[in-house]
mmCIF file of C-alpha atoms in Angstrom:
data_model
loop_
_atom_site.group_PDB
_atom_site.id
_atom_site.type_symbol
_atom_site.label_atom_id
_atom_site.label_comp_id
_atom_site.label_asym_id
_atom_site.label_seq_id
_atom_site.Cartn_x
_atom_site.Cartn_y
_atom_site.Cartn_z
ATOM 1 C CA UNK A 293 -1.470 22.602 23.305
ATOM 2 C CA UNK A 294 0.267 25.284 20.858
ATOM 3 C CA UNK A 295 2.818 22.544 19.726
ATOM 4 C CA UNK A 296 0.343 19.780 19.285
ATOM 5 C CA UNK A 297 -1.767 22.536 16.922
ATOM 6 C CA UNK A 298 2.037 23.536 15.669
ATOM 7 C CA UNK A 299 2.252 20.034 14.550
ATOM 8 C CA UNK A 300 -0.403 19.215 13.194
ATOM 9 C CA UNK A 301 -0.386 22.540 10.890
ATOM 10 C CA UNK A 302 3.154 21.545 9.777
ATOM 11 C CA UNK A 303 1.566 18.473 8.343
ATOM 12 C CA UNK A 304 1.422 18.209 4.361
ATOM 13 C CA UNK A 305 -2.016 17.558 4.193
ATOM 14 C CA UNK A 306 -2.493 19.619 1.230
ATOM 15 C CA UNK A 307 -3.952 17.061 -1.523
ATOM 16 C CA UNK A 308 -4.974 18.968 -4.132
ATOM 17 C CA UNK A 309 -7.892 16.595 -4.824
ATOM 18 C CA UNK A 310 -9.429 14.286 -2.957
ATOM 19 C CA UNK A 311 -9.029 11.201 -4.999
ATOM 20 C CA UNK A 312 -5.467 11.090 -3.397
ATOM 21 C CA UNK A 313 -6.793 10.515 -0.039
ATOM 22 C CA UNK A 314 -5.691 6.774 1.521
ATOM 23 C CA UNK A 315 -7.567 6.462 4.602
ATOM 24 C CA UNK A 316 -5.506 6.358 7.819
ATOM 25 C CA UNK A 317 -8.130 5.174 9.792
ATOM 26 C CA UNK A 318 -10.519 2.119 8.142
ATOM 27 C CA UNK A 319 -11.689 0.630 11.244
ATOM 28 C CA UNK A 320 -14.996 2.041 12.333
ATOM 29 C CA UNK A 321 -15.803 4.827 14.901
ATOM 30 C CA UNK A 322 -13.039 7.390 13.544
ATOM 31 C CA UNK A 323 -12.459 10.748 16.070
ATOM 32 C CA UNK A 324 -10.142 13.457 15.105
ATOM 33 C CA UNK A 325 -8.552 12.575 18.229
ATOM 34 C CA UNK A 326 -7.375 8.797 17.115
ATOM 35 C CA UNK A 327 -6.889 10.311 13.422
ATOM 36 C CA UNK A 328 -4.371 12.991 14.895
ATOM 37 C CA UNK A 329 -2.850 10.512 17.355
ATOM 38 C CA UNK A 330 -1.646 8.404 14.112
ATOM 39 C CA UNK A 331 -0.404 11.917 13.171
ATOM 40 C CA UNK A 332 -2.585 11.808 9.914
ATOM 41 C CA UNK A 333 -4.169 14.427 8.539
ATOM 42 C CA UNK A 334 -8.187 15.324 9.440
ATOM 43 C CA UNK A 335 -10.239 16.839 7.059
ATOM 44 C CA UNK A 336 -14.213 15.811 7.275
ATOM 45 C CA UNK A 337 -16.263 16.520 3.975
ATOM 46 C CA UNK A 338 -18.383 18.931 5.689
ATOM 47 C CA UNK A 339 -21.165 18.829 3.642
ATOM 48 C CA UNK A 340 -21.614 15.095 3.754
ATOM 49 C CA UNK A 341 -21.981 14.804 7.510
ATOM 50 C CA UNK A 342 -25.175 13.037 8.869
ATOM 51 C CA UNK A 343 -26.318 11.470 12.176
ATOM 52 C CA UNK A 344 -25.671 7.847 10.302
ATOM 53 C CA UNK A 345 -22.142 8.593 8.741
ATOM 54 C CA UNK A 346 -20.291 10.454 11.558
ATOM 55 C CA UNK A 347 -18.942 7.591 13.029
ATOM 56 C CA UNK A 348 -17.435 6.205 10.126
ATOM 57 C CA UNK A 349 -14.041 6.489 8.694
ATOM 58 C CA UNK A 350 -15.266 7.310 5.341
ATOM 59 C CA UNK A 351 -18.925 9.089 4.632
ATOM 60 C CA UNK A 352 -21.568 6.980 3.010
ATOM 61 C CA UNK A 353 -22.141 9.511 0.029
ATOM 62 C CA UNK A 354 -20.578 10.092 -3.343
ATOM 63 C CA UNK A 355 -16.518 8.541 -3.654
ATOM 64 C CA UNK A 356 -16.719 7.734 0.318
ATOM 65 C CA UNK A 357 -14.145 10.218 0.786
ATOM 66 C CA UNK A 358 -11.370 9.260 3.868
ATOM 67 C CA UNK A 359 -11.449 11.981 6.497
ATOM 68 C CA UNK A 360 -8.555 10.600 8.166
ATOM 69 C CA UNK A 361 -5.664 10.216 5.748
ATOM 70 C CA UNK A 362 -1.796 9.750 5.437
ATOM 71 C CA UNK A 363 -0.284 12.992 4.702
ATOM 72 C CA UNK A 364 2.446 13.593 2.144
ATOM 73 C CA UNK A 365 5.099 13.441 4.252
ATOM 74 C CA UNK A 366 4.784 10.536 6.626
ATOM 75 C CA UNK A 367 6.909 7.829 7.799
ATOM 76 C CA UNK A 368 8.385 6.063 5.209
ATOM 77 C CA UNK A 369 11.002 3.521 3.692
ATOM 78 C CA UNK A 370 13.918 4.247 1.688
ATOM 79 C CA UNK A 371 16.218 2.016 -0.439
ATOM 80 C CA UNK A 372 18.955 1.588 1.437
ATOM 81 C CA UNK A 373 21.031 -1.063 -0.815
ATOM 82 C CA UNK A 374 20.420 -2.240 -4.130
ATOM 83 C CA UNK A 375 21.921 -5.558 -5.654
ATOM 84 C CA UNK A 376 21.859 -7.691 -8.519
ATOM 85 C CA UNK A 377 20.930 -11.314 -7.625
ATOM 86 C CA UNK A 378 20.227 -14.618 -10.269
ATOM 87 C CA UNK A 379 16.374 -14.147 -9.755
ATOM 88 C CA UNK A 380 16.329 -10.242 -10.626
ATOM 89 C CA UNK A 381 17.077 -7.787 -7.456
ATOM 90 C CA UNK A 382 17.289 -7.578 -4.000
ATOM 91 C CA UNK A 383 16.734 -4.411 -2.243
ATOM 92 C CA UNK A 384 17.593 -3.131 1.618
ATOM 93 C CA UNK A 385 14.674 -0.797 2.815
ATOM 94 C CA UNK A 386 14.520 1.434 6.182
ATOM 95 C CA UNK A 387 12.745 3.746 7.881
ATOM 96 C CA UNK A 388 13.973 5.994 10.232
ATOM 97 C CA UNK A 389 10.648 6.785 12.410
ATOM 98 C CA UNK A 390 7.980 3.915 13.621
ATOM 99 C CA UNK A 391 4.651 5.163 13.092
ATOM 100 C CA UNK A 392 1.247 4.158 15.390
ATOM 101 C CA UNK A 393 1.289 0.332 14.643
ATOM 102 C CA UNK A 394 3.129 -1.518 17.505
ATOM 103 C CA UNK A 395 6.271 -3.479 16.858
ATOM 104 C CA UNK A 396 7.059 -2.023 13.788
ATOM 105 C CA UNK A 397 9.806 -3.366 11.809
ATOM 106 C CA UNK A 398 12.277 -0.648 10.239
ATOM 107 C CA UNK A 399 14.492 -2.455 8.379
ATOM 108 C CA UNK A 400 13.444 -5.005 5.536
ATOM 109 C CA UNK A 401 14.335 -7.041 2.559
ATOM 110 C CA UNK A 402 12.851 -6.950 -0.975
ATOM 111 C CA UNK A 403 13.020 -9.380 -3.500
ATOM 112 C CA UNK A 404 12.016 -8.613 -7.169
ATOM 113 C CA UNK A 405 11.390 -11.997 -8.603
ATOM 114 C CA UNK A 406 11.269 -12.170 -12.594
ATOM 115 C CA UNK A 407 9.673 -15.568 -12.737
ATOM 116 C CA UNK A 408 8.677 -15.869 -16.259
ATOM 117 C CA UNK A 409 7.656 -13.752 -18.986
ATOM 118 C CA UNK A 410 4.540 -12.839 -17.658
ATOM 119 C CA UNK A 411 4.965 -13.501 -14.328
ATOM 120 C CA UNK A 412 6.645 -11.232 -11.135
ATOM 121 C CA UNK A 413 7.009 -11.847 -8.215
ATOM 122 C CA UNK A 414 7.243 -9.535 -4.968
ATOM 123 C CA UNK A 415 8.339 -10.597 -1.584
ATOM 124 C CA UNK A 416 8.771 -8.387 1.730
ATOM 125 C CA UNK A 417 10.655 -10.099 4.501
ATOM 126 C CA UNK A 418 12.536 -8.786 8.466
ATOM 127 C CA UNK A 419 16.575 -8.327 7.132
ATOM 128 C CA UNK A 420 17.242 -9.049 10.755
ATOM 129 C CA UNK A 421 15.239 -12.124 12.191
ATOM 130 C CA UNK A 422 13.368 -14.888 10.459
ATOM 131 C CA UNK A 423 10.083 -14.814 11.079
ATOM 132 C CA UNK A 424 6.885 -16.781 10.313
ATOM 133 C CA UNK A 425 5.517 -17.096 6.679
ATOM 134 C CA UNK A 426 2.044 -18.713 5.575
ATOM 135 C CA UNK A 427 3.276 -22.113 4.396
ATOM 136 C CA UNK A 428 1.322 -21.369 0.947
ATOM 137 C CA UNK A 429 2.420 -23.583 -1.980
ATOM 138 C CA UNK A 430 4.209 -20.905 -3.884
ATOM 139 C CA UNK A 431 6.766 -22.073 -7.760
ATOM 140 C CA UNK A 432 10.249 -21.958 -7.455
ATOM 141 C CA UNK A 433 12.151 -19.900 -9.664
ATOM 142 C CA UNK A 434 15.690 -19.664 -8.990
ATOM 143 C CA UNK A 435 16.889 -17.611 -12.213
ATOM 144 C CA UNK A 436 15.019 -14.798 -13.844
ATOM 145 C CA UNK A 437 13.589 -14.859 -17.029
ATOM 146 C CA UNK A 438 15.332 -13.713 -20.351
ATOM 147 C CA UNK A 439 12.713 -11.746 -21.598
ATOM 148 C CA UNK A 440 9.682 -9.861 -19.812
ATOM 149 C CA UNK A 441 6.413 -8.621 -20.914
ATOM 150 C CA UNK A 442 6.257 -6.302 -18.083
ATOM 151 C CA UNK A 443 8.881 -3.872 -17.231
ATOM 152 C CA UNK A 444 9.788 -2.959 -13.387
ATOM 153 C CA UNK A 445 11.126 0.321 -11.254
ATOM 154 C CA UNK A 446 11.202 1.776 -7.744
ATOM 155 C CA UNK A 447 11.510 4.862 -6.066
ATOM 156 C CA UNK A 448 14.311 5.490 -4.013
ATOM 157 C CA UNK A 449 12.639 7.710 -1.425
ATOM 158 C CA UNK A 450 10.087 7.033 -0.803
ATOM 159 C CA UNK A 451 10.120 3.689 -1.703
ATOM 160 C CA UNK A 452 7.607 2.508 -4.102
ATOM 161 C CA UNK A 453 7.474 -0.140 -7.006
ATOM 162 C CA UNK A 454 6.076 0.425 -10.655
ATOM 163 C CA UNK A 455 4.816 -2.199 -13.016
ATOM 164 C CA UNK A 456 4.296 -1.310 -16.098
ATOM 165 C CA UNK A 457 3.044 -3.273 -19.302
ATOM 166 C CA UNK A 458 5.920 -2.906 -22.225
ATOM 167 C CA UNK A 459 3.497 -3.307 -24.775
ATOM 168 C CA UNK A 460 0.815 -0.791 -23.947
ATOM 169 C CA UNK A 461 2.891 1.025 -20.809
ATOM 170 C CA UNK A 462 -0.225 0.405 -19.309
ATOM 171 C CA UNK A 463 0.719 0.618 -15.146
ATOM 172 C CA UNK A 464 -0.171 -3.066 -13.316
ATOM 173 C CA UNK A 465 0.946 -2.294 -10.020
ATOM 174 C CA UNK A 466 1.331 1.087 -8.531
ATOM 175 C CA UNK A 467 2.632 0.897 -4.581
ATOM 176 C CA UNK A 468 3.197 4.494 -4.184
ATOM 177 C CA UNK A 469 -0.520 5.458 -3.021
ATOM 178 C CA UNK A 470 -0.081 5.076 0.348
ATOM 179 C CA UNK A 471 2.673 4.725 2.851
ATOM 180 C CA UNK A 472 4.104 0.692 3.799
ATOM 181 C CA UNK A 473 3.538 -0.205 7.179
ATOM 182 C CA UNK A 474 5.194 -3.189 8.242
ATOM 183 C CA UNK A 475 4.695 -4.852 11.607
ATOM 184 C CA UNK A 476 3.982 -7.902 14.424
ATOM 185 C CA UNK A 477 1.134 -9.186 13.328
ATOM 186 C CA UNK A 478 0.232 -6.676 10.754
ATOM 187 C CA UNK A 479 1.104 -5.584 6.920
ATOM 188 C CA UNK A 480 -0.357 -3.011 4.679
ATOM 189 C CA UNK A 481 1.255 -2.469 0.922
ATOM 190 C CA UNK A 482 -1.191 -1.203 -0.914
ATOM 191 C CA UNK A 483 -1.522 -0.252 -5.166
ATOM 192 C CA UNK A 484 -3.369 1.582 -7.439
ATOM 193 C CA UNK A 485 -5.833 -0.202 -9.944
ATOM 194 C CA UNK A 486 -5.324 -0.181 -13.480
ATOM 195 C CA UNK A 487 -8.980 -1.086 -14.163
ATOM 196 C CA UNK A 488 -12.089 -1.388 -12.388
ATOM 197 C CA UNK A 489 -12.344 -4.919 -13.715
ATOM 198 C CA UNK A 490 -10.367 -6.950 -10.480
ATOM 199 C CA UNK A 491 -11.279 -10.808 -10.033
ATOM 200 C CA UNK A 492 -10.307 -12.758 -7.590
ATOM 201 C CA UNK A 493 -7.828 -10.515 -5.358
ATOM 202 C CA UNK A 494 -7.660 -11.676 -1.548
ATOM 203 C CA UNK A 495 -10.812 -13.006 0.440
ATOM 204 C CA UNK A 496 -14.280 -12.383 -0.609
ATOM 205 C CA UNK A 497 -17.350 -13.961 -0.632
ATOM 206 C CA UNK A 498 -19.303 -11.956 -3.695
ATOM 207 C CA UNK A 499 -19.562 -12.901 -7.456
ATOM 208 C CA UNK A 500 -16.068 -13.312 -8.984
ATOM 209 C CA UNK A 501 -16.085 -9.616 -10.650
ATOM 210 C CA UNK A 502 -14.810 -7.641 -7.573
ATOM 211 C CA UNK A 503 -17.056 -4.440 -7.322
ATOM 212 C CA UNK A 504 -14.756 -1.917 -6.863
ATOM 213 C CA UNK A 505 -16.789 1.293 -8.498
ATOM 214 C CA UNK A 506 -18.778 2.480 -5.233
ATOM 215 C CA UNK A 507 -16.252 1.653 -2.445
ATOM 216 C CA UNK A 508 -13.456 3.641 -2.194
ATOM 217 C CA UNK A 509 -10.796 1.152 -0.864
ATOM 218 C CA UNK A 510 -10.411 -2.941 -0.861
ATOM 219 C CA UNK A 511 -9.470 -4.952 2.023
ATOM 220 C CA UNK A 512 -7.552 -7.566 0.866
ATOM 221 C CA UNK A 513 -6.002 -10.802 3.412
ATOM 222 C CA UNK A 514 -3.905 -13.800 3.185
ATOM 223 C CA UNK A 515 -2.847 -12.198 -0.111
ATOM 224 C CA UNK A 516 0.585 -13.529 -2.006
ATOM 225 C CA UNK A 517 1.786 -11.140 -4.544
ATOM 226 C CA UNK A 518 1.880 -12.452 -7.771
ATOM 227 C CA UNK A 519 1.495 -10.446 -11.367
ATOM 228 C CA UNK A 520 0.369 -12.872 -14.183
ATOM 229 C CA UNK A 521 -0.076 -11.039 -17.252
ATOM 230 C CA UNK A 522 -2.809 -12.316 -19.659
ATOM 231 C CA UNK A 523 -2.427 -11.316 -23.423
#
């Protein structure tokens, strides 16, 4: 018992606001007990407990703030290698720690894909064994383009990726929110939004405008990642 509380103390839990949350924990019926078993960090909003909300991941009030959420220093990738290939890069990522998701895969392949001006392409595949992929129609693009509209970095540890709009420097696609998990049967890379105008991302049966002002996370599936631009 003293090293379990030890633990979980040692934790950097210590957002300094709550709008850096990512929730550990989206299914329903959230206990501090499955929360600290994923060795995230629990922190309820006190005041917003209720009969109807304490049985949920998030509360129903206000931002829906997670109490069960990735701390600062959990599991994560690092950029192992880092190459030059005809379509852009190609990047070696590992982790040296599986987290609560079964069959987790440690060591992967990136690809940065620089399809066309306004066009990039990420893909996320096992370095060791070939695996299945959603046969999804998807271009071709051997060799990068000259010239981009967007411009592209990572983070070395831990590893993120950054896309940025040259023109305004206006970020497109921010992965560093929240850690990868990568898995049998499971994937979660997630990214900050630029704007709370999003249509058409992943699966959803609502009006094409995605409502993303009074939740505080999207489930997205089946999702291919693409970044079009639009001038």
């Amino acid at each position: 018992m003293l090293f379990f509380v030890y633990y979980v103390c040692a934790q950097q839990c210590d957002h300094t606001v709550e709008a850096a949350r990512f929730d550990c924990h989206p299914e329903p019926f959230v206990s501090q007990h499955k929360c600290l078993t994923r060795k995230c960090c629990w922190k309820p909003v006190s005041s917003l407990i209720t009969p109807a909300n304490k049985n949920r991941s998030t509360n129903s009030f206000g931002e829906n703030v997670p109490w069960c959420y990735y701390p600062r220093d959990f599991p994560m990738y690092q950029i192992k290698t880092n190459e030059s290939t005809a379509f852009g890069q190609r990047l070696t990522i590992v982790k040296q720690q599986a987290t609560y998701m079964p069959n987790e895969i440690l060591h992967l392949t990136v690809d940065l894909l620089y399809e066309t001006s306004q066009r990039f392409r990420l893909r996320i595949y096992d370095s060791t064994n070939k695996r299945f992929e959603v046969p999804l129609p998807v271009p071709v693009v051997e060799t990068k383009a000259n010239a981009t509209d967007y411009e592209v970095s990572f983070s070395q540890a831990p590893f993120a990726i950054l896309v940025k709009r040259k023109s305004t420097g206006l970020t497109l696609f921010d992965s560093s929110v929240s850690p990868l998990i990568y898995a049998d049967q499971f994937i979660k890379f997630s990214s900050r939004l630029s704007s709370s105008f999003l249509y058409g991302f992943g699966e959803h049966q609502q009006p094409l405008l995605i409502n993303v002002t009074n939740e505080w996370k999207k489930l997205t599936f089946g999702l291919v990642i693409f970044l079009q631009l639009s001038k």
